[in-house]
């Protein structure tokens, strides 16, 4: 908007007018148009890093203050420092660190929100999704599609911590959230462990299985050993200068994202590799599963190590430096933006 110089009289006249139309719940577009329709995204989210070594003790401390059963989900929400109080890491995404102690159960429930888990610390817990359990191993990427029953339990000996990624803010924005609990805290297994992976994730699907394009995958665990082996196998080739060796997780039956609201990615950066500057409209949460390095987001340098979580808001320029061979997991709302024709990327 041109900054027209207004006489005091004209300015007062306009303010009075705004007051009068305000009584009818109306407001002038011309005062806000620039902010409503910006020339490029101006995310209110800030780049941020959570160092696991610095927050692990505080996650464990929650285990002394409240049980998983009482909390329902014992989670420390990772709040974007520029969006405190909104339970979100970007405007559309939620992230949290969930703790389950030996012997505990996080009771079954289901909700419209979709969830992903990335196992960070400890072994021996399980997640059950619609009657099938999967043992959680470090680096495993596990999904809980919308409206599937899920409970978590830990029959093992170690505290287990994982990162939760959910589309909570997106569903809240759309006012489309539903949730249900059940009497039965722990789902009875209906199928043996590994059933879904064998049936839907082994280069075959049941002969009469024809999922709709938006249907989430029936494969609900992507084991880390497979992810890692695949990245290692392609890492001998030529890296993308902006991304290194980056793969996206798919529903093996359709090629689409595992869930419609969140996309997930795994990326290998050889030791010493520097990515060229890159930006995209999907604000992204990264987790370092192996290695260490630096994420340079605009002017800000975020030094990350194993199990650290960092967030790169929409349209912020990212450069990555790998101090050692580095494996990054990430997730974003990219499939939503792509379905709506909004997603853009720029290789600088
Ligand atoms: O595990 O079901 O971090 O419902 C937030 C909401 C985890 C879960 C979260 C949830 C869950």
Coordinates of C-alpha atoms and ligand atoms in Angstrom, one line a residue:
X1 CA 0.0 0.0 0.0
X2 CA 1.2 3.5 -0.8
X3 CA 1.9 5.4 2.4
X4 CA -0.3 8.3 1.6
X5 CA 0.2 11.3 3.8
X6 CA -3.0 12.0 5.6
X7 CA -4.2 15.3 7.1
X8 CA -5.1 15.0 10.8
X9 CA -8.7 15.6 9.9
X10 CA -8.8 12.8 7.3
X11 CA -7.0 10.4 9.7
X12 CA -9.6 11.1 12.4
X13 CA -12.4 10.7 9.9
X14 CA -11.1 7.3 8.9
X15 CA -10.7 6.2 12.6
X16 CA -14.2 7.3 13.4
X17 CA -15.4 5.4 10.4
X18 CA -13.5 2.2 11.4
X19 CA -15.1 2.5 14.9
X20 CA -18.6 2.8 13.4
X21 CA -18.2 -0.2 11.0
X22 CA -16.5 -2.1 13.9
X23 CA -19.8 -2.1 15.7
X24 CA -21.2 -4.2 12.9
X25 CA -18.2 -6.6 13.1
X26 CA -16.6 -5.2 9.9
X27 CA -13.1 -3.9 9.3
X28 CA -11.4 -2.3 6.3
X29 CA -9.4 -4.7 4.1
X30 CA -7.0 -2.0 3.0
X31 CA -5.5 -1.8 6.4
X32 CA -4.5 -5.5 6.4
X33 CA -4.3 -6.6 2.8
X34 CA -0.5 -6.6 2.7
X35 CA -0.4 -9.0 5.7
X36 CA -3.2 -11.2 4.4
X37 CA -1.8 -11.6 0.9
X38 CA 2.0 -11.4 1.4
X39 CA 4.3 -11.6 -1.6
X40 CA 6.0 -14.6 0.0
X41 CA 5.4 -16.7 3.2
X42 CA 6.2 -14.8 6.4
X43 CA 6.0 -17.6 8.9
X44 CA 5.5 -16.4 12.5
X45 CA 7.4 -19.6 13.5
X46 CA 11.1 -19.3 14.4
X47 CA 13.9 -21.8 13.6
X48 CA 14.6 -23.7 16.8
X49 CA 16.6 -26.7 18.2
X50 CA 16.0 -29.0 21.1
X51 CA 19.2 -30.8 22.2
X52 CA 18.3 -34.2 23.4
X53 CA 21.3 -34.2 25.8
X54 CA 19.9 -31.1 27.4
X55 CA 16.3 -32.1 27.7
X56 CA 16.5 -35.9 28.4
X57 CA 16.7 -35.5 32.2
X58 CA 13.6 -33.3 32.1
X59 CA 11.7 -35.8 30.0
X60 CA 12.7 -38.5 32.6
X61 CA 11.7 -36.3 35.5
X62 CA 8.1 -36.3 34.1
X63 CA 8.2 -40.0 34.9
X64 CA 8.5 -39.3 38.6
X65 CA 5.7 -36.7 38.6
X66 CA 2.9 -38.5 36.7
X67 CA 2.2 -42.0 35.5
X68 CA 1.5 -42.7 31.8
X69 CA -2.0 -43.9 32.8
X70 CA -2.9 -40.7 34.6
X71 CA -1.4 -38.5 31.9
X72 CA -3.0 -40.7 29.2
X73 CA 0.0 -39.6 27.1
X74 CA 3.1 -38.5 29.1
X75 CA 4.5 -36.0 26.6
X76 CA 6.5 -32.8 26.7
X77 CA 5.3 -30.7 23.9
X78 CA 8.0 -29.0 21.8
X79 CA 6.6 -25.6 21.4
X80 CA 8.0 -23.3 18.8
X81 CA 9.6 -20.4 20.8
X82 CA 7.8 -17.8 18.7
X83 CA 4.4 -19.6 19.1
X84 CA 4.4 -20.4 22.9
X85 CA 1.1 -21.5 24.3
X86 CA -0.2 -22.9 21.0
X87 CA 1.1 -26.5 21.4
X88 CA 2.7 -26.4 18.0
X89 CA 6.2 -26.5 16.4
X90 CA 5.0 -25.0 13.1
X91 CA 1.6 -23.4 12.4
X92 CA 0.3 -26.8 11.1
X93 CA 2.4 -29.4 13.0
X94 CA 2.8 -30.6 16.6
X95 CA 5.8 -32.3 18.0
X96 CA 6.4 -33.9 21.5
X97 CA 8.7 -36.2 23.3
X98 CA 6.7 -39.2 24.8
X99 CA 8.1 -41.3 27.7
X100 CA 6.9 -44.7 28.8
X101 CA 8.5 -46.5 31.7
X102 CA 8.8 -50.2 32.2
X103 CA 5.5 -51.8 33.2
X104 CA 3.4 -48.8 32.0
X105 CA 0.5 -48.6 29.6
X106 CA -0.7 -45.5 27.7
X107 CA -4.3 -46.5 27.3
X108 CA -6.1 -47.0 24.0
X109 CA -7.8 -44.2 22.2
X110 CA -8.4 -43.0 18.7
X111 CA -8.8 -39.5 17.2
X112 CA -9.1 -37.7 13.9
X113 CA -5.6 -36.5 14.2
X114 CA -2.9 -38.6 12.5
X115 CA 0.3 -39.4 14.4
X116 CA 3.8 -40.5 13.6
X117 CA 6.4 -41.8 16.0
X118 CA 10.2 -41.8 15.7
X119 CA 11.8 -43.9 18.3
X120 CA 14.8 -42.2 20.0
X121 CA 15.9 -43.7 23.2
X122 CA 15.5 -47.1 24.9
X123 CA 14.0 -50.4 23.5
X124 CA 11.3 -52.8 24.4
X125 CA 8.1 -50.7 24.3
X126 CA 5.4 -51.4 21.7
X127 CA 2.7 -49.4 19.9
X128 CA -0.5 -51.2 19.0
X129 CA -2.5 -50.0 16.0
X130 CA -5.9 -51.4 15.3
X131 CA -5.1 -54.7 17.0
X132 CA -1.5 -55.2 15.9
X133 CA 1.6 -54.5 18.0
X134 CA 5.0 -53.4 16.8
X135 CA 8.0 -53.4 19.0
X136 CA 9.7 -50.0 19.0
X137 CA 13.3 -50.0 18.1
X138 CA 15.5 -46.9 17.8
X139 CA 15.0 -45.1 14.5
X140 CA 11.8 -46.9 13.6
X141 CA 9.2 -44.7 12.0
X142 CA 5.8 -45.8 13.1
X143 CA 2.4 -44.3 12.1
X144 CA -1.0 -44.1 13.7
X145 CA -3.4 -43.1 10.9
X146 CA -6.5 -41.0 11.7
X147 CA -9.2 -42.8 13.7
X148 CA -7.1 -46.0 14.3
X149 CA -7.1 -47.3 17.9
X150 CA -3.7 -47.1 19.5
X151 CA -2.2 -47.8 22.8
X152 CA 1.4 -47.9 23.9
X153 CA 3.0 -50.2 26.5
X154 CA 6.4 -51.1 27.9
X155 CA 6.9 -54.7 29.0
X156 CA 10.7 -54.1 28.8
X157 CA 13.3 -53.0 31.2
X158 CA 14.2 -49.5 29.9
X159 CA 12.4 -46.2 29.8
X160 CA 11.5 -45.6 26.1
X161 CA 11.3 -42.1 24.5
X162 CA 10.1 -41.3 21.1
X163 CA 9.2 -38.2 19.1
X164 CA 5.5 -37.8 18.4
X165 CA 4.6 -35.8 15.3
X166 CA 0.9 -35.0 14.8
X167 CA -1.3 -32.8 12.6
X168 CA -3.0 -31.4 15.7
X169 CA -2.8 -27.7 14.7
X170 CA -4.1 -28.4 11.2
X171 CA -7.1 -30.4 12.5
X172 CA -7.7 -27.7 15.0
X173 CA -7.6 -25.0 12.3
X174 CA -10.2 -27.0 10.3
X175 CA -12.3 -27.6 13.4
X176 CA -12.5 -31.3 12.4
X177 CA -11.3 -33.0 15.6
X178 CA -13.0 -36.0 17.1
X179 CA -11.7 -38.5 19.7
X180 CA -12.9 -41.6 21.6
X181 CA -11.7 -43.6 24.5
X182 CA -12.5 -47.2 25.4
X183 CA -13.0 -49.3 28.5
X184 CA -10.3 -51.6 27.4
X185 CA -6.9 -49.9 28.1
X186 CA -4.9 -52.4 26.2
X187 CA -6.0 -53.7 22.8
X188 CA -6.1 -57.5 22.5
X189 CA -3.8 -58.5 19.6
X190 CA -5.9 -59.5 16.6
X191 CA -3.0 -60.3 14.4
X192 CA 0.6 -61.4 15.1
X193 CA 3.4 -58.8 15.1
X194 CA 4.8 -58.2 11.6
X195 CA 1.5 -59.1 9.9
X196 CA 1.0 -55.7 8.2
X197 CA 4.6 -55.4 7.0
X198 CA 4.4 -58.9 5.5
X199 CA 1.0 -58.4 3.9
X200 CA 1.4 -54.8 2.6
X201 CA 5.1 -54.0 2.8
X202 CA 6.9 -56.8 1.1
X203 CA 6.6 -55.9 -2.6
X204 CA 3.1 -57.5 -2.6
X205 CA -0.4 -56.7 -1.5
X206 CA -3.3 -59.1 -1.0
X207 CA -4.7 -59.9 -4.5
X208 CA -8.0 -58.1 -4.1
X209 CA -6.5 -55.0 -2.3
X210 CA -7.2 -51.8 -4.1
X211 CA -6.8 -48.8 -1.7
X212 CA -8.2 -45.4 -2.5
X213 CA -5.5 -42.8 -3.3
X214 CA -6.0 -40.9 0.0
X215 CA -6.2 -44.1 2.2
X216 CA -3.3 -44.3 4.7
X217 CA -0.9 -47.2 4.3
X218 CA -1.7 -50.5 6.1
X219 CA 2.1 -50.7 6.7
X220 CA 2.4 -48.9 10.0
X221 CA 6.1 -49.5 10.8
X222 CA 9.1 -48.6 8.6
X223 CA 11.9 -50.3 10.4
X224 CA 15.1 -48.3 10.8
X225 CA 17.3 -51.1 9.6
X226 CA 15.6 -51.1 6.2
X227 CA 15.6 -47.3 5.9
X228 CA 19.3 -47.1 6.9
X229 CA 20.3 -50.0 4.5
X230 CA 18.5 -48.3 1.6
X231 CA 20.2 -44.9 2.2
X232 CA 23.6 -46.6 2.6
X233 CA 23.1 -48.5 -0.6
X234 CA 22.4 -45.3 -2.7
X235 CA 25.0 -43.2 -0.9
X236 CA 27.7 -44.4 -3.2
X237 CA 26.1 -42.4 -6.0
X238 CA 26.0 -38.7 -6.8
X239 CA 24.2 -36.6 -4.1
X240 CA 21.6 -34.0 -5.0
X241 CA 23.5 -30.7 -4.3
X242 CA 20.6 -29.3 -2.3
X243 CA 19.4 -32.4 -0.5
X244 CA 22.1 -35.0 -0.3
X245 CA 20.5 -38.5 -0.6
X246 CA 16.9 -37.8 0.3
X247 CA 14.1 -40.3 0.1
X248 CA 10.4 -39.9 1.0
X249 CA 8.5 -42.6 2.8
X250 CA 5.5 -43.9 0.8
X251 CA 2.5 -46.1 1.1
X252 CA 4.0 -49.0 -0.8
X253 CA 0.5 -49.9 -2.3
X254 CA 0.0 -46.4 -3.9
X255 CA 3.2 -44.4 -3.8
X256 CA 1.5 -41.7 -1.9
X257 CA 2.5 -40.3 1.4
X258 CA 2.0 -42.9 4.3
X259 CA -0.7 -40.6 5.7
X260 CA -2.6 -37.8 3.8
X261 CA -1.7 -34.9 6.2
X262 CA 2.0 -35.5 6.9
X263 CA 4.9 -36.5 4.7
X264 CA 8.1 -38.1 6.1
X265 CA 11.6 -38.2 4.7
X266 CA 15.0 -39.8 5.4
X267 CA 18.2 -38.2 4.2
X268 CA 21.8 -39.3 4.2
X269 CA 24.6 -36.6 4.2
X270 CA 28.1 -38.0 3.8
X271 CA 30.7 -36.6 6.2
X272 CA 31.8 -33.1 5.2
X273 CA 28.9 -32.6 2.8
X274 CA 27.4 -29.1 2.5
X275 CA 24.0 -28.7 0.9
X276 CA 23.3 -25.7 -1.4
X277 CA 20.7 -23.2 0.0
X278 CA 17.2 -24.5 -0.4
X279 CA 13.7 -23.4 0.8
X280 CA 10.2 -24.8 0.5
X281 CA 6.8 -23.8 1.7
X282 CA 6.4 -26.8 4.0
X283 CA 7.9 -25.9 7.4
X284 CA 9.8 -29.1 8.4
X285 CA 10.8 -30.8 11.6
X286 CA 14.1 -32.7 11.5
X287 CA 15.5 -35.3 13.8
X288 CA 19.2 -36.4 13.7
X289 CA 19.3 -40.2 14.0
X290 CA 23.0 -40.5 13.3
X291 CA 25.9 -38.2 13.0
X292 CA 26.2 -34.5 13.8
X293 CA 26.3 -31.2 11.9
X294 CA 24.9 -27.8 11.4
X295 CA 21.7 -26.5 10.0
X296 CA 22.1 -22.9 8.9
X297 CA 18.6 -21.4 8.7
X298 CA 18.8 -17.9 7.3
X299 CA 21.4 -16.3 9.6
X300 CA 21.0 -18.8 12.4
X301 CA 23.4 -21.7 13.0
X302 CA 21.8 -24.7 14.8
X303 CA 24.4 -27.3 15.8
X304 CA 22.8 -30.7 16.1
X305 CA 23.8 -34.1 17.3
X306 CA 22.1 -37.5 17.7
X307 CA 18.4 -37.3 18.8
X308 CA 18.3 -33.6 18.5
X309 CA 15.1 -32.1 17.0
X310 CA 15.0 -28.9 15.0
X311 CA 12.4 -27.0 13.1
X312 CA 12.8 -25.0 9.8
X313 CA 9.8 -22.8 9.2
X314 CA 8.2 -22.3 5.8
X315 CA 10.3 -20.5 3.2
X316 CA 13.3 -20.2 5.5
X317 CA 16.5 -20.9 3.6
X318 CA 18.3 -24.0 4.8
X319 CA 21.9 -25.1 4.4
X320 CA 23.0 -28.3 6.0
X321 CA 26.6 -29.3 6.9
X322 CA 27.4 -32.8 8.0
X323 CA 30.2 -33.1 10.5
X324 CA 30.1 -36.9 10.2
X325 CA 28.1 -39.3 8.1
X326 CA 24.6 -38.1 9.0
X327 CA 21.1 -39.5 8.8
X328 CA 18.2 -37.1 9.2
X329 CA 14.6 -38.0 9.5
X330 CA 12.0 -35.2 8.8
X331 CA 8.3 -34.6 8.5
X332 CA 6.1 -31.8 7.2
X333 CA 2.7 -31.0 5.8
X334 CA 3.9 -31.3 2.2
X335 CA 1.2 -33.8 1.1
X336 CA -1.5 -31.3 2.2
X337 CA 0.1 -28.4 0.3
X338 CA 0.6 -30.6 -2.8
X339 CA -3.0 -31.8 -2.7
X340 CA -4.1 -28.2 -2.6
X341 CA -1.6 -27.0 -5.3
X342 CA 0.2 -24.8 -2.8
X343 CA 3.6 -26.4 -2.4
X344 CA 6.7 -24.6 -3.8
X345 CA 10.4 -25.2 -3.4
X346 CA 13.3 -23.1 -4.5
X347 CA 16.8 -24.3 -5.1
X348 CA 19.1 -21.3 -4.6
Ligands
LIG1 O1 0.2 -41.1 21.4 O2 -1.9 -40.9 21.0 O3 2.0 -36.5 21.6 O4 -3.0 -38.6 21.2 C1 -0.3 -36.2 21.5 C2 -1.6 -36.7 21.4 C3 0.6 -38.4 21.5 C4 -0.8 -40.4 21.3 C5 0.7 -37.0 21.5 C6 -1.8 -38.1 21.3 C7 -0.7 -38.9 21.3

